[in-house]
Amino acid sequence: MTQQQVPQDRYGSRARSARTRPVLRWALLAVALLALVGVALIGYRNIGSAPIEGKQVAFEVIDDHSVRITLEVQREDPQRPADCVVRGRAESGEEVGRREVLIHPANGVSRQDTVLRTSSRATIGEVYGCTYNVPEYLSTHTRPTG
């Protein structure tokens, strides 16, 4: 059997192309590892345990335009103030009221009552979410303008 030779000046040397392939493989492997690390970090931030958690422990519908919500807030850093959003929902599931509540620094788990004004009768009052990012208008006694 004879081995067919390709013109070297037309197609290049096989030795040269064999040297570049390992470099390309390592580069692709590095890109894939970086992408994997990026996906893992995003997943950890979104799925990992939250540094602050608020939950509704009780609610009472007072009348057709207000509901009392008792919320409990557990924080990794209880000495930092927090902002929790509470909301009231009608029987249809429609949101009929929403309010931000300032949670002052405290030792351990904080429990707080708030009365939420609603546009129509609420059938439930719940905690929508909590954050350490307290807006300035909530942490000061001045009202927002504009």
PDB file of N, CA and C in Angstrom, residues 61-126:
ATOM      1  N   VAL A  61     -58.180  40.399  59.367  1.00  0.00           N
ATOM      2  CA  VAL A  61     -58.892  41.354  58.538  1.00  0.00           C
ATOM      3  C   VAL A  61     -59.720  42.218  59.476  1.00  0.00           C
ATOM      4  N   ILE A  62     -59.395  43.509  59.547  1.00  0.00           N
ATOM      5  CA  ILE A  62     -60.065  44.420  60.475  1.00  0.00           C
ATOM      6  C   ILE A  62     -61.396  44.891  59.896  1.00  0.00           C
ATOM      7  N   ASP A  63     -61.371  45.348  58.651  1.00  0.00           N
ATOM      8  CA  ASP A  63     -62.591  45.778  57.966  1.00  0.00           C
ATOM      9  C   ASP A  63     -62.355  45.675  56.463  1.00  0.00           C
ATOM     10  N   ASP A  64     -63.221  46.286  55.654  1.00  0.00           N
ATOM     11  CA  ASP A  64     -63.111  46.181  54.198  1.00  0.00           C
ATOM     12  C   ASP A  64     -61.899  46.907  53.625  1.00  0.00           C
ATOM     13  N   HIS A  65     -61.223  47.732  54.431  1.00  0.00           N
ATOM     14  CA  HIS A  65     -60.095  48.501  53.907  1.00  0.00           C
ATOM     15  C   HIS A  65     -58.848  48.431  54.777  1.00  0.00           C
ATOM     16  N   SER A  66     -58.732  47.422  55.625  1.00  0.00           N
ATOM     17  CA  SER A  66     -57.509  47.282  56.412  1.00  0.00           C
ATOM     18  C   SER A  66     -57.342  45.856  56.932  1.00  0.00           C
ATOM     19  N   VAL A  67     -56.088  45.485  57.070  1.00  0.00           N
ATOM     20  CA  VAL A  67     -55.723  44.166  57.594  1.00  0.00           C
ATOM     21  C   VAL A  67     -54.495  44.344  58.476  1.00  0.00           C
ATOM     22  N   ARG A  68     -54.495  43.675  59.626  1.00  0.00           N
ATOM     23  CA  ARG A  68     -53.350  43.701  60.544  1.00  0.00           C
ATOM     24  C   ARG A  68     -52.490  42.470  60.253  1.00  0.00           C
ATOM     25  N   ILE A  69     -51.200  42.721  60.095  1.00  0.00           N
ATOM     26  CA  ILE A  69     -50.255  41.640  59.787  1.00  0.00           C
ATOM     27  C   ILE A  69     -49.198  41.606  60.875  1.00  0.00           C
ATOM     28  N   THR A  70     -48.958  40.418  61.411  1.00  0.00           N
ATOM     29  CA  THR A  70     -47.865  40.204  62.352  1.00  0.00           C
ATOM     30  C   THR A  70     -46.776  39.470  61.589  1.00  0.00           C
ATOM     31  N   LEU A  71     -45.589  40.100  61.533  1.00  0.00           N
ATOM     32  CA  LEU A  71     -44.498  39.478  60.814  1.00  0.00           C
ATOM     33  C   LEU A  71     -43.336  39.197  61.741  1.00  0.00           C
ATOM     34  N   GLU A  72     -42.583  38.194  61.373  1.00  0.00           N
ATOM     35  CA  GLU A  72     -41.406  37.784  62.131  1.00  0.00           C
ATOM     36  C   GLU A  72     -40.217  37.831  61.178  1.00  0.00           C
ATOM     37  N   VAL A  73     -39.142  38.477  61.614  1.00  0.00           N
ATOM     38  CA  VAL A  73     -37.964  38.655  60.761  1.00  0.00           C
ATOM     39  C   VAL A  73     -36.751  38.051  61.445  1.00  0.00           C
ATOM     40  N   GLN A  74     -36.061  37.195  60.707  1.00  0.00           N
ATOM     41  CA  GLN A  74     -34.829  36.576  61.201  1.00  0.00           C
ATOM     42  C   GLN A  74     -33.701  37.031  60.289  1.00  0.00           C
ATOM     43  N   ARG A  75     -32.627  37.567  60.890  1.00  0.00           N
ATOM     44  CA  ARG A  75     -31.516  38.143  60.132  1.00  0.00           C
ATOM     45  C   ARG A  75     -30.198  37.520  60.553  1.00  0.00           C
ATOM     46  N   GLU A  76     -29.280  37.446  59.590  1.00  0.00           N
ATOM     47  CA  GLU A  76     -27.913  37.031  59.922  1.00  0.00           C
ATOM     48  C   GLU A  76     -27.247  38.083  60.799  1.00  0.00           C
ATOM     49  N   ASP A  77     -27.557  39.346  60.534  1.00  0.00           N
ATOM     50  CA  ASP A  77     -26.994  40.454  61.299  1.00  0.00           C
ATOM     51  C   ASP A  77     -28.141  41.231  61.944  1.00  0.00           C
ATOM     52  N   PRO A  78     -28.576  40.836  63.149  1.00  0.00           N
ATOM     53  CA  PRO A  78     -29.734  41.474  63.774  1.00  0.00           C
ATOM     54  C   PRO A  78     -29.496  42.926  64.197  1.00  0.00           C
ATOM     55  N   GLN A  79     -28.258  43.406  64.148  1.00  0.00           N
ATOM     56  CA  GLN A  79     -27.974  44.787  64.513  1.00  0.00           C
ATOM     57  C   GLN A  79     -28.162  45.754  63.342  1.00  0.00           C
ATOM     58  N   ARG A  80     -28.484  45.233  62.167  1.00  0.00           N
ATOM     59  CA  ARG A  80     -28.746  46.077  60.998  1.00  0.00           C
ATOM     60  C   ARG A  80     -30.246  46.258  60.827  1.00  0.00           C
ATOM     61  N   PRO A  81     -30.697  47.466  60.475  1.00  0.00           N
ATOM     62  CA  PRO A  81     -32.124  47.660  60.186  1.00  0.00           C
ATOM     63  C   PRO A  81     -32.498  46.941  58.894  1.00  0.00           C
ATOM     64  N   ALA A  82     -33.774  46.647  58.760  1.00  0.00           N
ATOM     65  CA  ALA A  82     -34.254  45.943  57.571  1.00  0.00           C
ATOM     66  C   ALA A  82     -35.528  46.606  57.060  1.00  0.00           C
ATOM     67  N   ASP A  83     -35.870  46.306  55.845  1.00  0.00           N
ATOM     68  CA  ASP A  83     -37.084  46.791  55.190  1.00  0.00           C
ATOM     69  C   ASP A  83     -37.855  45.572  54.706  1.00  0.00           C
ATOM     70  N   CYS A  84     -39.103  45.433  55.159  1.00  0.00           N
ATOM     71  CA  CYS A  84     -39.943  44.334  54.700  1.00  0.00           C
ATOM     72  C   CYS A  84     -41.164  44.891  53.980  1.00  0.00           C
ATOM     73  N   VAL A  85     -41.553  44.248  52.912  1.00  0.00           N
ATOM     74  CA  VAL A  85     -42.744  44.621  52.169  1.00  0.00           C
ATOM     75  C   VAL A  85     -43.844  43.639  52.544  1.00  0.00           C
ATOM     76  N   VAL A  86     -44.976  44.192  53.004  1.00  0.00           N
ATOM     77  CA  VAL A  86     -46.145  43.371  53.308  1.00  0.00           C
ATOM     78  C   VAL A  86     -47.229  43.725  52.297  1.00  0.00           C
ATOM     79  N   ARG A  87     -48.104  42.776  52.046  1.00  0.00           N
ATOM     80  CA  ARG A  87     -49.175  43.047  51.101  1.00  0.00           C
ATOM     81  C   ARG A  87     -50.448  42.334  51.514  1.00  0.00           C
ATOM     82  N   GLY A  88     -51.549  42.871  51.048  1.00  0.00           N
ATOM     83  CA  GLY A  88     -52.844  42.244  51.243  1.00  0.00           C
ATOM     84  C   GLY A  88     -53.364  41.783  49.906  1.00  0.00           C
ATOM     85  N   ARG A  89     -53.997  40.609  49.907  1.00  0.00           N
ATOM     86  CA  ARG A  89     -54.557  40.089  48.662  1.00  0.00           C
ATOM     87  C   ARG A  89     -56.026  39.749  48.857  1.00  0.00           C
ATOM     88  N   ALA A  90     -56.790  39.967  47.798  1.00  0.00           N
ATOM     89  CA  ALA A  90     -58.215  39.657  47.800  1.00  0.00           C
ATOM     90  C   ALA A  90     -58.404  38.162  47.546  1.00  0.00           C
ATOM     91  N   GLU A  91     -59.630  37.719  47.634  1.00  0.00           N
ATOM     92  CA  GLU A  91     -59.933  36.300  47.413  1.00  0.00           C
ATOM     93  C   GLU A  91     -59.511  35.841  46.016  1.00  0.00           C
ATOM     94  N   SER A  92     -59.562  36.746  45.043  1.00  0.00           N
ATOM     95  CA  SER A  92     -59.172  36.421  43.669  1.00  0.00           C
ATOM     96  C   SER A  92     -57.655  36.268  43.517  1.00  0.00           C
ATOM     97  N   GLY A  93     -56.896  36.699  44.516  1.00  0.00           N
ATOM     98  CA  GLY A  93     -55.438  36.675  44.440  1.00  0.00           C
ATOM     99  C   GLY A  93     -54.856  38.016  44.066  1.00  0.00           C
ATOM    100  N   GLU A  94     -55.713  38.942  43.670  1.00  0.00           N
ATOM    101  CA  GLU A  94     -55.271  40.282  43.293  1.00  0.00           C
ATOM    102  C   GLU A  94     -54.715  41.022  44.510  1.00  0.00           C
ATOM    103  N   GLU A  95     -53.615  41.738  44.301  1.00  0.00           N
ATOM    104  CA  GLU A  95     -53.035  42.542  45.372  1.00  0.00           C
ATOM    105  C   GLU A  95     -53.895  43.788  45.582  1.00  0.00           C
ATOM    106  N   VAL A  96     -54.345  44.007  46.831  1.00  0.00           N
ATOM    107  CA  VAL A  96     -55.199  45.154  47.140  1.00  0.00           C
ATOM    108  C   VAL A  96     -54.516  46.166  48.056  1.00  0.00           C
ATOM    109  N   GLY A  97     -53.306  45.892  48.473  1.00  0.00           N
ATOM    110  CA  GLY A  97     -52.559  46.822  49.301  1.00  0.00           C
ATOM    111  C   GLY A  97     -51.129  46.353  49.472  1.00  0.00           C
ATOM    112  N   ARG A  98     -50.237  47.332  49.637  1.00  0.00           N
ATOM    113  CA  ARG A  98     -48.810  47.026  49.806  1.00  0.00           C
ATOM    114  C   ARG A  98     -48.198  48.134  50.638  1.00  0.00           C
ATOM    115  N   ARG A  99     -47.243  47.748  51.481  1.00  0.00           N
ATOM    116  CA  ARG A  99     -46.592  48.723  52.355  1.00  0.00           C
ATOM    117  C   ARG A  99     -45.205  48.228  52.738  1.00  0.00           C
ATOM    118  N   GLU A 100     -44.281  49.179  52.919  1.00  0.00           N
ATOM    119  CA  GLU A 100     -42.955  48.852  53.440  1.00  0.00           C
ATOM    120  C   GLU A 100     -42.952  49.093  54.940  1.00  0.00           C
ATOM    121  N   VAL A 101     -42.285  48.207  55.657  1.00  0.00           N
ATOM    122  CA  VAL A 101     -42.211  48.299  57.111  1.00  0.00           C
ATOM    123  C   VAL A 101     -40.745  48.317  57.521  1.00  0.00           C
ATOM    124  N   LEU A 102     -40.376  49.296  58.354  1.00  0.00           N
ATOM    125  CA  LEU A 102     -39.015  49.375  58.873  1.00  0.00           C
ATOM    126  C   LEU A 102     -38.891  48.441  60.073  1.00  0.00           C
ATOM    127  N   ILE A 103     -37.909  47.561  60.023  1.00  0.00           N
ATOM    128  CA  ILE A 103     -37.620  46.650  61.130  1.00  0.00           C
ATOM    129  C   ILE A 103     -36.345  47.156  61.794  1.00  0.00           C
ATOM    130  N   HIS A 104     -36.478  47.615  63.024  1.00  0.00           N
ATOM    131  CA  HIS A 104     -35.347  48.194  63.759  1.00  0.00           C
ATOM    132  C   HIS A 104     -34.374  47.099  64.200  1.00  0.00           C
ATOM    133  N   PRO A 105     -33.111  47.472  64.411  1.00  0.00           N
ATOM    134  CA  PRO A 105     -32.142  46.506  64.932  1.00  0.00           C
ATOM    135  C   PRO A 105     -32.621  45.934  66.265  1.00  0.00           C
ATOM    136  N   ALA A 106     -32.404  44.658  66.450  1.00  0.00           N
ATOM    137  CA  ALA A 106     -32.819  43.981  67.683  1.00  0.00           C
ATOM    138  C   ALA A 106     -32.023  42.693  67.823  1.00  0.00           C
ATOM    139  N   ASN A 107     -31.956  42.184  69.025  1.00  0.00           N
ATOM    140  CA  ASN A 107     -31.289  40.910  69.254  1.00  0.00           C
ATOM    141  C   ASN A 107     -32.247  39.775  68.914  1.00  0.00           C
ATOM    142  N   GLY A 108     -31.763  38.811  68.172  1.00  0.00           N
ATOM    143  CA  GLY A 108     -32.565  37.648  67.842  1.00  0.00           C
ATOM    144  C   GLY A 108     -33.626  37.931  66.792  1.00  0.00           C
ATOM    145  N   VAL A 109     -34.713  37.171  66.862  1.00  0.00           N
ATOM    146  CA  VAL A 109     -35.817  37.291  65.912  1.00  0.00           C
ATOM    147  C   VAL A 109     -36.688  38.488  66.288  1.00  0.00           C
ATOM    148  N   SER A 110     -37.036  39.315  65.286  1.00  0.00           N
ATOM    149  CA  SER A 110     -37.895  40.479  65.519  1.00  0.00           C
ATOM    150  C   SER A 110     -39.331  40.123  65.151  1.00  0.00           C
ATOM    151  N   ARG A 111     -40.261  40.576  65.964  1.00  0.00           N
ATOM    152  CA  ARG A 111     -41.685  40.391  65.681  1.00  0.00           C
ATOM    153  C   ARG A 111     -42.333  41.764  65.699  1.00  0.00           C
ATOM    154  N   GLN A 112     -43.140  42.048  64.685  1.00  0.00           N
ATOM    155  CA  GLN A 112     -43.737  43.372  64.575  1.00  0.00           C
ATOM    156  C   GLN A 112     -45.135  43.275  63.971  1.00  0.00           C
ATOM    157  N   ASP A 113     -46.042  44.116  64.474  1.00  0.00           N
ATOM    158  CA  ASP A 113     -47.401  44.245  63.930  1.00  0.00           C
ATOM    159  C   ASP A 113     -47.468  45.497  63.075  1.00  0.00           C
ATOM    160  N   THR A 114     -48.245  45.442  62.007  1.00  0.00           N
ATOM    161  CA  THR A 114     -48.502  46.615  61.186  1.00  0.00           C
ATOM    162  C   THR A 114     -49.915  46.526  60.627  1.00  0.00           C
ATOM    163  N   VAL A 115     -50.539  47.677  60.436  1.00  0.00           N
ATOM    164  CA  VAL A 115     -51.866  47.725  59.832  1.00  0.00           C
ATOM    165  C   VAL A 115     -51.697  48.226  58.407  1.00  0.00           C
ATOM    166  N   LEU A 116     -52.217  47.463  57.478  1.00  0.00           N
ATOM    167  CA  LEU A 116     -52.110  47.766  56.062  1.00  0.00           C
ATOM    168  C   LEU A 116     -53.455  48.250  55.545  1.00  0.00           C
ATOM    169  N   ARG A 117     -53.472  49.431  54.922  1.00  0.00           N
ATOM    170  CA  ARG A 117     -54.686  49.957  54.292  1.00  0.00           C
ATOM    171  C   ARG A 117     -54.822  49.301  52.919  1.00  0.00           C
ATOM    172  N   THR A 118     -56.031  48.909  52.559  1.00  0.00           N
ATOM    173  CA  THR A 118     -56.264  48.220  51.296  1.00  0.00           C
ATOM    174  C   THR A 118     -57.329  48.944  50.476  1.00  0.00           C
ATOM    175  N   SER A 119     -57.322  48.707  49.175  1.00  0.00           N
ATOM    176  CA  SER A 119     -58.295  49.336  48.287  1.00  0.00           C
ATOM    177  C   SER A 119     -59.639  48.616  48.308  1.00  0.00           C
ATOM    178  N   SER A 120     -59.638  47.356  48.692  1.00  0.00           N
ATOM    179  CA  SER A 120     -60.863  46.584  48.869  1.00  0.00           C
ATOM    180  C   SER A 120     -60.584  45.510  49.917  1.00  0.00           C
ATOM    181  N   ARG A 121     -61.569  44.676  50.210  1.00  0.00           N
ATOM    182  CA  ARG A 121     -61.426  43.695  51.289  1.00  0.00           C
ATOM    183  C   ARG A 121     -60.324  42.681  50.979  1.00  0.00           C
ATOM    184  N   ALA A 122     -59.415  42.561  51.908  1.00  0.00           N
ATOM    185  CA  ALA A 122     -58.340  41.567  51.798  1.00  0.00           C
ATOM    186  C   ALA A 122     -58.786  40.287  52.488  1.00  0.00           C
ATOM    187  N   THR A 123     -58.368  39.171  51.956  1.00  0.00           N
ATOM    188  CA  THR A 123     -58.642  37.899  52.615  1.00  0.00           C
ATOM    189  C   THR A 123     -57.386  37.324  53.255  1.00  0.00           C
ATOM    190  N   ILE A 124     -56.247  37.932  52.941  1.00  0.00           N
ATOM    191  CA  ILE A 124     -54.987  37.493  53.544  1.00  0.00           C
ATOM    192  C   ILE A 124     -54.015  38.665  53.583  1.00  0.00           C
ATOM    193  N   GLY A 125     -53.184  38.681  54.603  1.00  0.00           N
ATOM    194  CA  GLY A 125     -52.072  39.618  54.708  1.00  0.00           C
ATOM    195  C   GLY A 125     -50.807  38.797  54.774  1.00  0.00           C
ATOM    196  N   GLU A 126     -49.794  39.155  54.002  1.00  0.00           N
ATOM    197  CA  GLU A 126     -48.584  38.335  53.935  1.00  0.00           C
ATOM    198  C   GLU A 126     -47.344  39.193  53.766  1.00  0.00           C
TER     199      GLU A 126
END
